[in-house]
mmCIF file of C-alpha atoms and ligand atoms in Angstrom:
data_model
loop_
_atom_site.group_PDB
_atom_site.id
_atom_site.type_symbol
_atom_site.label_atom_id
_atom_site.label_comp_id
_atom_site.label_asym_id
_atom_site.label_seq_id
_atom_site.Cartn_x
_atom_site.Cartn_y
_atom_site.Cartn_z
ATOM 1 C CA UNK N 9 6.878 -11.091 7.115
ATOM 2 C CA UNK N 10 9.613 -8.799 8.604
ATOM 3 C CA UNK N 11 12.845 -10.221 6.405
ATOM 4 C CA UNK N 12 12.986 -11.283 2.848
ATOM 5 C CA UNK N 13 11.962 -15.107 2.753
ATOM 6 C CA UNK N 14 15.159 -15.685 0.126
ATOM 7 C CA UNK N 15 17.914 -13.919 1.530
ATOM 8 C CA UNK N 16 16.839 -12.749 4.895
ATOM 9 C CA UNK N 17 17.192 -9.185 4.507
ATOM 10 C CA UNK N 18 15.317 -6.880 6.782
ATOM 11 C CA UNK N 19 11.899 -5.656 4.558
ATOM 12 C CA UNK N 20 11.740 -1.781 4.312
ATOM 13 C CA UNK N 21 7.868 -0.716 3.018
ATOM 14 C CA UNK N 22 7.704 1.120 -0.620
ATOM 15 C CA UNK N 23 5.032 2.376 -2.398
ATOM 16 C CA UNK N 24 3.829 -0.347 -5.020
ATOM 17 C CA UNK N 25 1.312 1.592 -7.921
ATOM 18 C CA UNK N 26 -2.356 0.703 -7.033
ATOM 19 C CA UNK N 27 -1.152 -1.400 -3.966
ATOM 20 C CA UNK N 28 0.205 0.782 -1.673
ATOM 21 C CA UNK N 29 2.944 0.265 0.399
ATOM 22 C CA UNK N 30 4.386 -3.228 0.152
ATOM 23 C CA UNK N 31 7.065 -4.802 1.869
ATOM 24 C CA UNK N 32 10.088 -4.382 -0.556
ATOM 25 C CA UNK N 33 13.872 -6.513 -0.433
ATOM 26 C CA UNK N 34 16.730 -3.776 -1.235
ATOM 27 C CA UNK N 35 19.076 -6.341 -1.668
ATOM 28 C CA UNK N 36 16.462 -8.277 -4.066
ATOM 29 C CA UNK N 37 15.403 -5.283 -5.707
ATOM 30 C CA UNK N 38 11.707 -6.989 -5.369
ATOM 31 C CA UNK N 39 8.722 -6.693 -3.620
ATOM 32 C CA UNK N 40 7.565 -9.413 -1.008
ATOM 33 C CA UNK N 41 3.890 -9.968 -1.026
ATOM 34 C CA UNK N 42 2.268 -11.594 1.714
ATOM 35 C CA UNK N 43 1.355 -14.844 1.283
ATOM 36 C CA UNK N 44 -1.542 -16.732 2.170
ATOM 37 C CA UNK N 45 -3.953 -19.851 1.968
ATOM 38 C CA UNK N 46 -7.157 -20.754 0.740
ATOM 39 C CA UNK N 47 -10.001 -22.539 1.366
ATOM 40 C CA UNK N 48 -13.297 -23.912 1.040
ATOM 41 C CA UNK N 49 -16.537 -23.965 2.584
ATOM 42 C CA UNK N 50 -19.422 -26.162 1.905
ATOM 43 C CA UNK N 51 -23.503 -25.076 2.708
ATOM 44 C CA UNK N 52 -24.585 -28.726 1.497
ATOM 45 C CA UNK N 53 -28.018 -29.064 1.101
ATOM 46 C CA UNK N 54 -30.098 -32.546 1.158
ATOM 47 C CA UNK N 55 -31.943 -33.912 -1.727
ATOM 48 C CA UNK N 56 -35.566 -32.555 -0.390
ATOM 49 C CA UNK N 57 -33.601 -29.224 0.611
ATOM 50 C CA UNK N 58 -34.977 -29.282 3.783
ATOM 51 C CA UNK N 59 -31.878 -30.006 5.327
ATOM 52 C CA UNK N 60 -28.174 -28.577 6.077
ATOM 53 C CA UNK N 61 -25.012 -31.031 6.792
ATOM 54 C CA UNK N 62 -23.433 -29.443 10.095
ATOM 55 C CA UNK N 63 -20.265 -31.513 11.589
ATOM 56 C CA UNK N 64 -18.033 -31.276 14.859
ATOM 57 C CA UNK N 65 -14.564 -31.662 14.153
ATOM 58 C CA UNK N 66 -11.306 -32.132 16.213
ATOM 59 C CA UNK N 67 -13.114 -32.431 19.381
ATOM 60 C CA UNK N 68 -14.485 -28.991 18.832
ATOM 61 C CA UNK N 69 -17.650 -28.956 20.274
ATOM 62 C CA UNK N 70 -19.558 -26.728 17.953
ATOM 63 C CA UNK N 71 -20.950 -27.071 14.631
ATOM 64 C CA UNK N 72 -19.409 -26.111 11.700
ATOM 65 C CA UNK N 73 -19.667 -26.530 7.532
ATOM 66 C CA UNK N 74 -17.551 -29.127 5.836
ATOM 67 C CA UNK N 75 -14.363 -27.013 4.789
ATOM 68 C CA UNK N 76 -11.208 -27.540 3.309
ATOM 69 C CA UNK N 77 -7.755 -26.028 1.899
ATOM 70 C CA UNK N 78 -6.923 -25.696 -1.456
ATOM 71 C CA UNK N 79 -3.876 -27.672 -2.449
ATOM 72 C CA UNK N 80 -1.518 -25.793 -4.801
ATOM 73 C CA UNK N 81 -2.545 -26.377 -8.541
ATOM 74 C CA UNK N 82 -6.041 -26.676 -7.313
ATOM 75 C CA UNK N 83 -8.986 -24.729 -8.264
ATOM 76 C CA UNK N 84 -11.828 -23.461 -5.479
ATOM 77 C CA UNK N 85 -14.269 -25.503 -7.398
ATOM 78 C CA UNK N 86 -12.220 -28.893 -7.720
ATOM 79 C CA UNK N 87 -11.094 -28.332 -3.596
ATOM 80 C CA UNK N 88 -14.396 -28.366 -2.771
ATOM 81 C CA UNK N 89 -15.489 -31.416 -4.743
ATOM 82 C CA UNK N 90 -12.356 -33.279 -3.642
ATOM 83 C CA UNK N 91 -13.559 -32.177 0.305
ATOM 84 C CA UNK N 92 -16.782 -33.144 -0.293
ATOM 85 C CA UNK N 93 -15.528 -36.794 -1.556
ATOM 86 C CA UNK N 94 -12.836 -37.123 1.059
ATOM 87 C CA UNK N 95 -15.153 -36.153 3.834
ATOM 88 C CA UNK N 96 -18.342 -37.420 2.929
ATOM 89 C CA UNK N 97 -18.396 -39.540 -0.086
ATOM 90 C CA UNK N 98 -22.034 -37.581 -1.049
ATOM 91 C CA UNK N 99 -22.617 -37.182 -4.706
ATOM 92 C CA UNK N 100 -23.058 -33.479 -5.669
ATOM 93 C CA UNK N 101 -26.221 -32.743 -7.779
ATOM 94 C CA UNK N 102 -24.866 -29.164 -7.955
ATOM 95 C CA UNK N 103 -23.328 -25.939 -6.325
ATOM 96 C CA UNK N 104 -23.201 -22.359 -6.327
ATOM 97 C CA UNK N 105 -21.005 -19.956 -5.564
ATOM 98 C CA UNK N 106 -21.969 -18.029 -2.136
ATOM 99 C CA UNK N 107 -19.701 -15.572 -0.686
ATOM 100 C CA UNK N 108 -15.799 -15.699 0.544
ATOM 101 C CA UNK N 109 -13.626 -13.996 3.908
ATOM 102 C CA UNK N 110 -10.762 -13.730 5.099
ATOM 103 C CA UNK N 111 -10.079 -15.544 8.515
ATOM 104 C CA UNK N 112 -7.085 -14.100 9.800
ATOM 105 C CA UNK N 113 -6.944 -16.199 13.153
ATOM 106 C CA UNK N 114 -5.413 -18.625 9.985
ATOM 107 C CA UNK N 115 -4.690 -16.134 7.578
ATOM 108 C CA UNK N 116 -6.649 -18.228 5.075
ATOM 109 C CA UNK N 117 -8.824 -16.757 2.311
ATOM 110 C CA UNK N 118 -11.949 -18.976 2.609
ATOM 111 C CA UNK N 119 -15.021 -19.224 -0.191
ATOM 112 C CA UNK N 120 -18.458 -20.541 0.710
ATOM 113 C CA UNK N 121 -20.315 -22.651 -1.781
ATOM 114 C CA UNK N 122 -23.822 -24.070 -1.490
ATOM 115 C CA UNK N 123 -24.630 -27.612 -2.612
ATOM 116 C CA UNK N 124 -27.382 -29.576 -3.192
ATOM 117 C CA UNK N 125 -25.827 -33.197 -2.366
ATOM 118 C CA UNK N 126 -27.862 -36.262 -4.545
ATOM 119 C CA UNK N 127 -27.812 -38.463 -1.318
ATOM 120 C CA UNK N 128 -27.970 -38.120 2.074
ATOM 121 C CA UNK N 129 -25.839 -41.129 3.343
ATOM 122 C CA UNK N 130 -22.852 -39.702 4.656
ATOM 123 C CA UNK N 131 -19.924 -41.959 5.049
ATOM 124 C CA UNK N 132 -18.064 -39.532 7.106
ATOM 125 C CA UNK N 133 -14.020 -39.953 7.195
ATOM 126 C CA UNK N 134 -12.657 -39.846 10.309
ATOM 127 C CA UNK N 135 -11.478 -35.710 10.125
ATOM 128 C CA UNK N 136 -15.383 -35.793 11.332
ATOM 129 C CA UNK N 137 -16.207 -36.188 14.889
ATOM 130 C CA UNK N 138 -20.416 -36.326 14.795
ATOM 131 C CA UNK N 139 -22.355 -34.603 11.702
ATOM 132 C CA UNK N 140 -26.123 -33.985 11.870
ATOM 133 C CA UNK N 141 -28.754 -33.085 8.758
ATOM 134 C CA UNK N 142 -30.266 -30.144 10.695
ATOM 135 C CA UNK N 143 -33.526 -28.248 9.126
ATOM 136 C CA UNK N 144 -33.082 -24.956 7.498
ATOM 137 C CA UNK N 145 -34.866 -23.633 9.768
ATOM 138 C CA UNK N 146 -32.447 -23.953 12.755
ATOM 139 C CA UNK N 147 -29.272 -23.811 10.633
ATOM 140 C CA UNK N 148 -28.728 -20.247 11.843
ATOM 141 C CA UNK N 149 -29.479 -20.948 15.251
ATOM 142 C CA UNK N 150 -27.467 -24.381 15.512
ATOM 143 C CA UNK N 151 -24.083 -23.095 13.787
ATOM 144 C CA UNK N 152 -20.979 -21.983 15.831
ATOM 145 C CA UNK N 153 -22.077 -18.051 16.838
ATOM 146 C CA UNK N 154 -19.920 -15.515 15.715
ATOM 147 C CA UNK N 155 -18.064 -17.771 13.149
ATOM 148 C CA UNK N 156 -17.159 -17.362 10.089
ATOM 149 C CA UNK N 157 -19.891 -20.644 8.836
ATOM 150 C CA UNK N 158 -22.574 -18.571 10.468
ATOM 151 C CA UNK N 159 -22.045 -15.772 8.209
ATOM 152 C CA UNK N 160 -21.904 -17.637 5.438
ATOM 153 C CA UNK N 161 -25.001 -19.266 5.981
ATOM 154 C CA UNK N 162 -26.893 -16.059 6.782
ATOM 155 C CA UNK N 163 -25.845 -14.993 3.671
ATOM 156 C CA UNK N 164 -27.193 -17.355 1.590
ATOM 157 C CA UNK N 165 -30.352 -17.495 3.254
ATOM 158 C CA UNK N 166 -30.758 -13.789 3.520
ATOM 159 C CA UNK N 167 -30.606 -14.338 -1.034
ATOM 160 C CA UNK N 168 -34.132 -16.038 -0.165
ATOM 161 C CA UNK N 169 -33.454 -18.665 -2.391
ATOM 162 C CA UNK N 170 -32.695 -22.500 -2.104
ATOM 163 C CA UNK N 171 -29.914 -24.030 -4.605
HETATM 164 ZN ZN1 ZN K 224 15.794 -10.388 -0.430
#
């Protein structure tokens, strides 16, 4: 962000307490914090807890986790439930927060949850090209290499517990 989104004046960097140097509009005399999006992603386990749902989307041949943006006014848990319902219609037995990471490519902070589904009957919507229930011990090798999805899955399995 180089210019003030309100008045178009060129921003300068100015110290703002513990936040350090922050873009500042000398005309509006206000700090202009950089905005970014938030999203959720989900490691969805089948009821037997021995498989995880992986997806292929938007023509991409790599397997990823279910994910979606958090809408304005929504919290992460609400977005998690809405996205799972919209994309798969799977009922949720329970869920637990796992980890979060910033994806610089899309300027989005992603909150990852582990989710236990109450059924394995996926009714995929048209955002999903293909899906598979992958055995737990094959998930890390099947998921897109070096992706945030893979690092979330590693983090969860390193905790050595299933949901
Ligand atoms: Zn301004």
